[in-house]
Every structure is written in structure tokens, then in C-alpha cells.
Tab-separated table of C-alpha atoms in Angstrom:
chain	number	residue	atom	x	y	z
A	135	MET	CA	-32.694	3.834	-9.321
A	136	LEU	CA	-31.637	6.846	-7.295
A	137	ASN	CA	-35.224	7.668	-6.330
A	138	VAL	CA	-35.237	4.537	-4.136
A	139	TRP	CA	-32.781	6.319	-1.862
A	140	GLN	CA	-34.427	9.213	-0.081
A	141	ASP	CA	-32.900	12.501	1.085
A	142	LEU	CA	-29.426	11.956	-0.366
A	143	VAL	CA	-26.806	14.315	1.064
A	144	ILE	CA	-23.021	14.609	0.847
A	145	ARG	CA	-21.192	15.401	4.051
A	146	LYS	CA	-17.780	15.077	5.646
A	147	ALA	CA	-17.172	12.048	7.804
A	148	ASP	CA	-16.389	12.387	11.490
A	149	PRO	CA	-15.346	9.952	14.253
A	150	THR	CA	-18.960	9.264	15.236
A	151	ASP	CA	-19.406	7.587	11.835
A	152	HIS	CA	-16.981	4.803	12.705
A	153	PRO	CA	-19.601	2.173	13.690
A	154	ALA	CA	-21.693	2.846	10.574
A	155	LEU	CA	-18.609	2.642	8.354
A	156	ILE	CA	-17.590	-0.645	9.950
A	157	GLN	CA	-21.042	-1.915	9.058
A	158	LEU	CA	-20.669	-0.625	5.489
A	159	LEU	CA	-17.383	-2.491	5.103
A	160	GLN	CA	-18.872	-5.680	6.536
A	161	ARG	CA	-21.794	-5.725	4.114
A	162	LYS	CA	-21.466	-7.258	0.658
A	163	SER	CA	-20.525	-3.797	-0.502
A	164	PHE	CA	-18.439	-2.716	-3.466
A	165	ILE	CA	-15.144	-1.904	-1.764
A	166	HIS	CA	-11.910	-0.430	-3.052
A	167	ARG	CA	-9.341	0.128	-0.337
A	168	HIS	CA	-5.706	1.083	-0.399
A	169	LEU	CA	-3.466	-1.762	0.717
A	170	GLY	CA	-1.533	0.403	3.146
A	171	TRP	CA	-0.333	-0.210	6.657
A	172	GLU	CA	-3.388	1.315	8.306
A	173	SER	CA	-7.103	0.661	7.999
A	174	PRO	CA	-8.857	3.214	5.781
A	175	LEU	CA	-10.886	4.153	8.843
A	176	ALA	CA	-7.701	5.313	10.562
A	177	TRP	CA	-8.011	8.353	8.268
A	178	LEU	CA	-11.492	9.206	9.514
A	179	GLU	CA	-10.413	12.503	11.074
A	180	ASN	CA	-8.510	13.587	7.951
A	181	ASP	CA	-9.826	15.445	4.906
A	182	PRO	CA	-11.062	14.693	2.352
A	183	PHE	CA	-13.243	11.885	3.698
A	184	TYR	CA	-16.761	12.215	2.307
A	185	LEU	CA	-19.950	10.257	2.840
A	186	LEU	CA	-23.077	9.915	0.768
A	187	GLU	CA	-25.974	9.490	3.154
A	188	ALA	CA	-29.652	8.714	2.643
A	189	ALA	CA	-32.586	8.293	4.973
A	190	GLN	CA	-31.562	4.612	5.104
A	191	GLY	CA	-28.075	5.512	6.382
A	192	ILE	CA	-24.613	5.771	4.812
A	193	VAL	CA	-24.680	4.437	1.268
A	194	ALA	CA	-21.139	5.309	0.126
A	195	ALA	CA	-17.797	6.628	1.364
A	196	LEU	CA	-14.746	8.066	-0.399
A	197	ALA	CA	-11.462	9.039	1.237
A	198	CYS	CA	-8.166	10.281	-0.210
A	199	PRO	CA	-6.392	12.251	2.549
A	200	PRO	CA	-2.705	13.065	1.985
A	201	ASP	CA	-0.236	11.859	4.587
A	202	GLU	CA	2.177	14.230	6.288
A	203	ASP	CA	4.513	14.053	3.269
A	204	LYS	CA	1.623	14.937	0.911
A	205	ILE	CA	1.626	11.443	-0.597
A	206	THR	CA	-1.964	10.733	-1.546
A	207	TRP	CA	-3.743	7.472	-2.288
A	208	LEU	CA	-7.382	6.704	-2.898
A	209	ARG	CA	-7.690	5.109	0.516
A	210	LEU	CA	-11.316	4.047	0.406
A	211	PHE	CA	-14.271	3.932	-1.930
A	212	ALA	CA	-17.139	1.809	-0.661
A	213	VAL	CA	-20.744	1.534	-1.825
A	214	ARG	CA	-23.464	-0.440	-0.069
A	215	PRO	CA	-25.328	-3.159	-1.983
A	216	GLY	CA	-28.122	-1.940	-4.198
A	217	PHE	CA	-26.764	1.549	-4.770
A	218	PRO	CA	-25.266	2.264	-8.220
A	219	VAL	CA	-21.486	2.313	-7.867
A	220	GLU	CA	-20.952	4.791	-10.716
A	221	ASP	CA	-23.534	7.182	-9.257
A	222	ALA	CA	-21.805	7.081	-5.890
A	223	TRP	CA	-18.446	7.836	-7.504
A	224	ASN	CA	-19.848	10.621	-9.674
A	225	THR	CA	-21.309	12.234	-6.563
A	226	LEU	CA	-18.436	11.870	-4.079
A	227	TRP	CA	-15.392	12.261	-6.336
A	228	PRO	CA	-16.194	15.858	-7.393
A	229	ALA	CA	-16.576	16.818	-3.725
A	230	ALA	CA	-13.236	15.268	-2.784
A	231	ILE	CA	-11.356	16.679	-5.753
A	232	SER	CA	-12.824	20.148	-5.168
A	233	TRP	CA	-11.507	20.068	-1.599
A	234	MET	CA	-8.078	18.897	-2.782
A	235	LYS	CA	-7.817	21.608	-5.425
A	236	GLU	CA	-8.514	24.282	-2.818
A	237	LYS	CA	-5.719	23.011	-0.567
A	238	TYR	CA	-3.024	21.675	-2.896
A	239	SER	CA	-1.485	22.038	-6.327
A	240	GLY	CA	0.740	19.551	-8.103
A	241	VAL	CA	-0.351	16.706	-5.829
A	242	LEU	CA	-0.814	13.250	-7.356
A	243	ILE	CA	-3.682	11.040	-6.214
A	244	ASN	CA	-2.652	7.417	-6.687
A	245	SER	CA	-4.604	4.193	-6.780
A	246	LEU	CA	-3.436	0.581	-6.967
A	247	VAL	CA	-6.335	-1.118	-8.725
A	248	MET	CA	-7.272	-4.779	-8.360
A	249	ASP	CA	-10.781	-4.608	-9.816
A	250	ASN	CA	-11.707	-4.071	-13.464
A	251	LYS	CA	-14.794	-2.056	-12.610
A	252	MET	CA	-12.781	0.320	-10.436
A	253	GLU	CA	-10.167	0.676	-13.152
A	254	LYS	CA	-12.817	1.726	-15.671
A	255	ILE	CA	-14.324	4.241	-13.243
A	256	LEU	CA	-10.946	5.833	-12.559
A	257	LYS	CA	-9.940	6.036	-16.200
A	258	ARG	CA	-13.232	7.742	-17.022
A	259	SER	CA	-12.288	10.292	-14.356
A	260	GLU	CA	-8.972	11.066	-16.101
A	261	PHE	CA	-6.730	8.852	-13.998
A	262	GLU	CA	-3.787	7.639	-16.077
A	263	GLU	CA	-1.810	4.428	-15.738
A	264	VAL	CA	1.769	5.016	-14.572
A	265	TYR	CA	2.932	1.600	-13.317
A	266	GLN	CA	2.105	-2.072	-13.415
A	267	VAL	CA	2.636	-3.984	-10.175
A	268	VAL	CA	3.554	-7.657	-10.437
A	269	VAL	CA	3.500	-10.437	-7.854
A	270	LEU	CA	6.285	-12.989	-7.424
A	271	VAL	CA	6.009	-16.189	-5.385
A	272	TRP	CA	8.756	-18.198	-3.675
A	273	ASP	CA	8.240	-21.881	-2.992
A	274	ILE	CA	10.781	-23.646	-0.788
A	275	ALA	CA	10.616	-26.719	-3.025
A	276	LYS	CA	12.024	-24.647	-5.887
A	277	ALA	CA	14.319	-22.419	-3.880
A	278	ILE	CA	17.674	-21.156	-5.097
A	279	TRP	CA	20.238	-19.836	-2.631
A	280	PRO	CA	22.694	-17.388	-4.212
A	281	GLU	CA	25.946	-16.669	-2.446
A	282	SER	CA	25.632	-13.921	0.169
A	283	ARG	CA	27.995	-11.799	2.217
A	284	SER	CA	29.326	-13.250	5.462
A	285	ASP	CA	31.019	-10.094	6.755
A	286	LEU	CA	27.782	-8.317	7.719
A	287	GLU	CA	25.161	-9.021	10.364
A	288	VAL	CA	21.412	-8.555	10.204
A	289	ARG	CA	19.756	-7.362	13.416
A	290	GLU	CA	16.286	-6.471	14.643
A	291	MET	CA	14.981	-3.026	13.760
A	292	LEU	CA	14.556	-0.786	16.808
A	293	PRO	CA	12.400	2.324	17.264
A	294	GLU	CA	15.552	4.426	17.366
A	295	ASP	CA	16.236	3.287	13.781
A	296	PHE	CA	13.037	4.880	12.429
A	297	GLN	CA	14.607	8.171	11.392
A	298	GLN	CA	17.403	6.466	9.444
A	299	VAL	CA	14.945	4.022	7.846
A	300	TYR	CA	12.756	6.969	6.848
A	301	GLU	CA	15.768	8.687	5.268
A	302	ILE	CA	16.569	5.520	3.291
A	303	ASP	CA	12.999	5.563	1.979
A	304	LEU	CA	13.396	9.174	0.863
A	305	SER	CA	16.527	8.377	-1.111
A	306	ALA	CA	15.716	4.871	-2.384
A	307	PHE	CA	12.091	5.185	-3.545
A	308	SER	CA	10.239	7.441	-5.938
A	309	LEU	CA	7.692	9.699	-4.281
A	310	ILE	CA	4.566	7.550	-4.324
A	311	TRP	CA	6.328	4.487	-2.882
A	312	ARG	CA	7.839	6.258	0.119
A	313	ASN	CA	6.593	5.594	3.629
A	314	SER	CA	5.959	8.655	5.759
A	315	MET	CA	7.206	8.476	9.347
A	316	SER	CA	3.739	7.564	10.621
A	317	GLN	CA	3.447	4.836	7.980
A	318	GLN	CA	6.894	3.571	8.962
A	319	GLN	CA	5.770	3.256	12.570
A	320	ALA	CA	2.540	1.527	11.542
A	321	ALA	CA	4.524	-0.919	9.398
A	322	TYR	CA	6.797	-1.713	12.332
A	323	GLN	CA	3.800	-2.447	14.548
A	324	GLU	CA	2.266	-4.775	11.937
A	325	ALA	CA	5.494	-6.572	11.033
A	326	PHE	CA	6.221	-10.248	11.464
A	327	SER	CA	9.863	-9.331	10.889
A	328	ALA	CA	11.612	-5.955	10.742
A	329	ARG	CA	15.394	-6.210	10.301
A	330	VAL	CA	18.268	-3.937	9.354
A	331	ILE	CA	21.888	-4.083	8.285
A	332	GLU	CA	24.117	-1.564	9.992
A	333	ILE	CA	27.450	-0.394	8.578
A	334	LYS	CA	29.774	1.897	10.532
A	335	GLY	CA	27.034	2.685	13.021
A	336	LYS	CA	24.520	3.662	10.325
A	337	VAL	CA	21.486	1.749	9.059
A	338	ALA	CA	22.332	0.878	5.466
A	339	ALA	CA	19.396	-1.371	4.521
A	340	TYR	CA	16.187	-2.769	5.962
A	341	GLN	CA	13.308	-5.139	5.311
A	342	ILE	CA	9.806	-5.447	6.750
A	343	SER	CA	7.764	-8.614	6.275
A	344	THR	CA	4.292	-9.763	7.261
A	345	THR	CA	2.289	-12.969	7.400
A	346	ASN	CA	-1.170	-13.880	6.159
A	347	PRO	CA	-3.244	-17.077	6.029
A	348	GLN	CA	-1.567	-18.067	2.745
A	349	GLY	CA	2.032	-17.587	3.891
A	350	GLY	CA	4.535	-14.765	4.187
A	351	HIS	CA	4.946	-11.474	2.370
A	352	LEU	CA	8.128	-9.460	1.903
A	353	ALA	CA	6.457	-6.080	2.171
A	354	ARG	CA	9.359	-3.654	2.187
A	355	LEU	CA	13.035	-3.785	1.275
A	356	ALA	CA	15.328	-0.841	0.665
A	357	VAL	CA	19.051	-0.129	0.571
A	358	ASP	CA	20.698	3.244	1.035
A	359	PRO	CA	21.920	4.298	-2.449
A	360	GLU	CA	25.442	4.579	-1.010
A	361	TYR	CA	25.423	0.808	-0.411
A	362	GLN	CA	23.389	-0.468	-3.346
A	363	ASN	CA	24.767	-3.267	-5.548
A	364	GLN	CA	26.938	-4.494	-2.677
A	365	GLY	CA	24.966	-7.579	-1.655
A	366	LEU	CA	22.908	-6.070	1.176
A	367	ALA	CA	19.535	-6.833	-0.396
A	368	THR	CA	20.610	-10.422	-1.073
A	369	LEU	CA	21.603	-10.837	2.569
A	370	LEU	CA	18.295	-9.421	3.816
A	371	ILE	CA	16.267	-11.693	1.528
A	372	GLU	CA	18.262	-14.741	2.620
A	373	ASP	CA	17.712	-13.775	6.251
A	374	ILE	CA	13.937	-13.381	5.998
A	375	LEU	CA	13.472	-16.526	3.898
A	376	ASN	CA	15.340	-18.494	6.558
A	377	THR	CA	13.184	-16.907	9.262
A	378	PHE	CA	9.995	-17.816	7.433
A	379	GLN	CA	11.224	-21.401	7.006
A	380	GLU	CA	11.987	-21.700	10.707
A	381	GLN	CA	8.347	-20.816	11.390
A	382	GLY	CA	7.063	-23.360	8.878
A	383	ILE	CA	6.086	-20.682	6.348
A	384	VAL	CA	7.166	-21.957	2.949
A	385	GLU	CA	5.258	-19.836	0.408
A	386	ILE	CA	6.365	-16.212	0.212
A	387	THR	CA	5.174	-13.374	-2.002
A	388	VAL	CA	6.657	-10.035	-2.954
A	389	ASN	CA	5.397	-7.197	-5.143
A	390	THR	CA	7.382	-4.898	-7.388
A	391	GLN	CA	6.903	-2.778	-10.488
A	392	SER	CA	7.039	-4.538	-13.830
A	393	ASN	CA	9.704	-2.082	-15.041
A	394	ASN	CA	11.951	-2.522	-11.989
A	395	LEU	CA	14.316	-4.897	-13.738
A	396	ALA	CA	16.945	-4.886	-10.985
A	397	SER	CA	14.360	-5.923	-8.403
A	398	LEU	CA	12.918	-8.632	-10.639
A	399	GLU	CA	16.384	-10.044	-11.318
A	400	LEU	CA	17.222	-10.059	-7.604
A	401	TYR	CA	14.132	-12.017	-6.577
A	402	LYS	CA	14.450	-14.460	-9.446
A	403	LYS	CA	17.958	-15.313	-8.218
A	404	PHE	CA	16.232	-16.892	-5.199
A	405	GLY	CA	13.768	-18.791	-7.361
A	406	PHE	CA	10.830	-16.389	-7.108
A	407	LYS	CA	8.412	-16.911	-10.004
A	408	GLN	CA	6.393	-14.076	-11.493
A	409	LEU	CA	2.635	-14.610	-11.693
A	410	GLU	CA	0.709	-13.666	-14.814
A	411	GLU	CA	-1.586	-11.160	-13.105
A	412	THR	CA	-0.562	-7.516	-13.082
A	413	TYR	CA	-2.201	-4.628	-11.251
A	414	PRO	CA	-2.169	-1.076	-12.595
A	415	VAL	CA	-1.285	1.982	-10.564
A	416	LEU	CA	-3.380	4.897	-11.772
A	417	GLN	CA	-2.670	8.538	-11.067
A	418	TYR	CA	-4.657	11.773	-11.091
A	419	LYS	CA	-2.799	15.074	-11.044
A	420	ILE	CA	-4.322	18.008	-9.189
């Protein structure tokens, strides 16, 4: 099938490719994208971001640039209709991984996979499963309201809180789940709700939530380890669920790892129900 596509070349992407990549993503293409706070095309000026191009135009794209904290996700793999997906991967992945190996050692390339075909491709390329992500859903009709603290207040997150929120991320999350400072700022810009609990003049916990056509999503919740197991997470969840209700949003989702038993127990106290589907996180070590 490859001989249908003439003059195939691999090259690095650049900002002038943006319109063509938009078109690629709007076609009925095979698309794997990282569910981060920024569009994959926001990484267009970062390496490695490779294109497979033919006389007919761009046929595939692959991007896995590290952020400023060297946290790396497979941010985009897209293949236009009619081009063999495996051939595109087998062409672009070696180019990207060669670039990464020249620049970094010990870096982990991560991918949250929601497609069986993509999972098979990654596993054939020596990605290994390290987590399973689960989805929980809250329905107001089946809500439970556990007792929460009344001696603390929840307030809006402010830009001047970013550094403290970033430091909470560093201490509360394992490496691949941390938000870099730029990701933190992007999350704030995209948020429906961004709220914090402050204790003794210091941000002790925060949550960031979004909305979508189906309802609301509790996207981020973290508590400074110094204040964990003291009811702060419960208070933040109560606060955002009330906020969603006030806006007429009555179905809420949240994601967590299947082995994060404390998190699962916390959400189930509010009546969240775990869905059957799970999504693997695969990892490739440089």
C-alpha cells in the first residue's frame, strides 16, 4: 500500500504546518492524543514533533516533547485515512525515540491509552503497562453527603497561588501525574472552578474542575502531605459538587488510578460509582 503514497519523507514539524495539522485532525483520521490541558498543536515548536509527508501532503504526525520538568507523554499520533497506521508508527517512532535518546537518559515516555489498536502498537514497541485509570461517576439522585469540616473556608484560586499549588503537586503526586508550572497555568485558564483551602496563610489543598457537554469533571485535587487525612479533600469535593449543582450540572466524573485505594474510598463516600471500563497507562523508558 505504501507505493500509493509518493515521495515519502520524515521531517520535523514547524509553526507553518499548523493549518495542515488542523486539517489532519479534522479528517476521519486515526488519532491518539494526550488528554492534557493544552492542544497537542501547542507543542508544535517543541521537539520531538515529527511529520511523515508525501506528495499528497502530511499523512502522519507524532509528538512526544517533554515539558519543562522533563515529564513526557505521547502527545499526538495521527494518521490520515487510507495510510496504514502501523507503517506510520514504525516510521515516525524510531525518529522520535532517536532524538530523545540523544538528549535524555532515564526519561519515561507515558501514554494513557483509550484505543485497543493503539495499545497493541505501543506494546509491540516495548511500552509496558504501569497503571490502570478508572472513571467514577456521581449522580445527584444517588448522592451521599459525608460530614465535612466547618472550621475552614474554601476560596477562589488566584494567580499568586500558582507557586504553592505547584509545590503541592510536587509533594502529593508521583512524577508522571505532576503538573508543570505551565500546565498549572493552562489548567487555571481552562477551569470551570479552581479553588483552594488556605491554612495559616499557606495553600494547603486545591481542586480544579471543568465542564463538558455531558456534565462536570473533577480534574485535579491535591492536599499538601502535611494536611492529608484531615478532611480537606472532603471539604473541597463537597464545595465543587455544590457549585456544579447550583449551575444545574448533576452528573460529575472523576478519574483515578485503580490502585489508589484512598482516593477510591474518598469518592465512594459521596456516592461516586466506578464504571467497568479501565484505561491503561503505558510507559517506555529511555
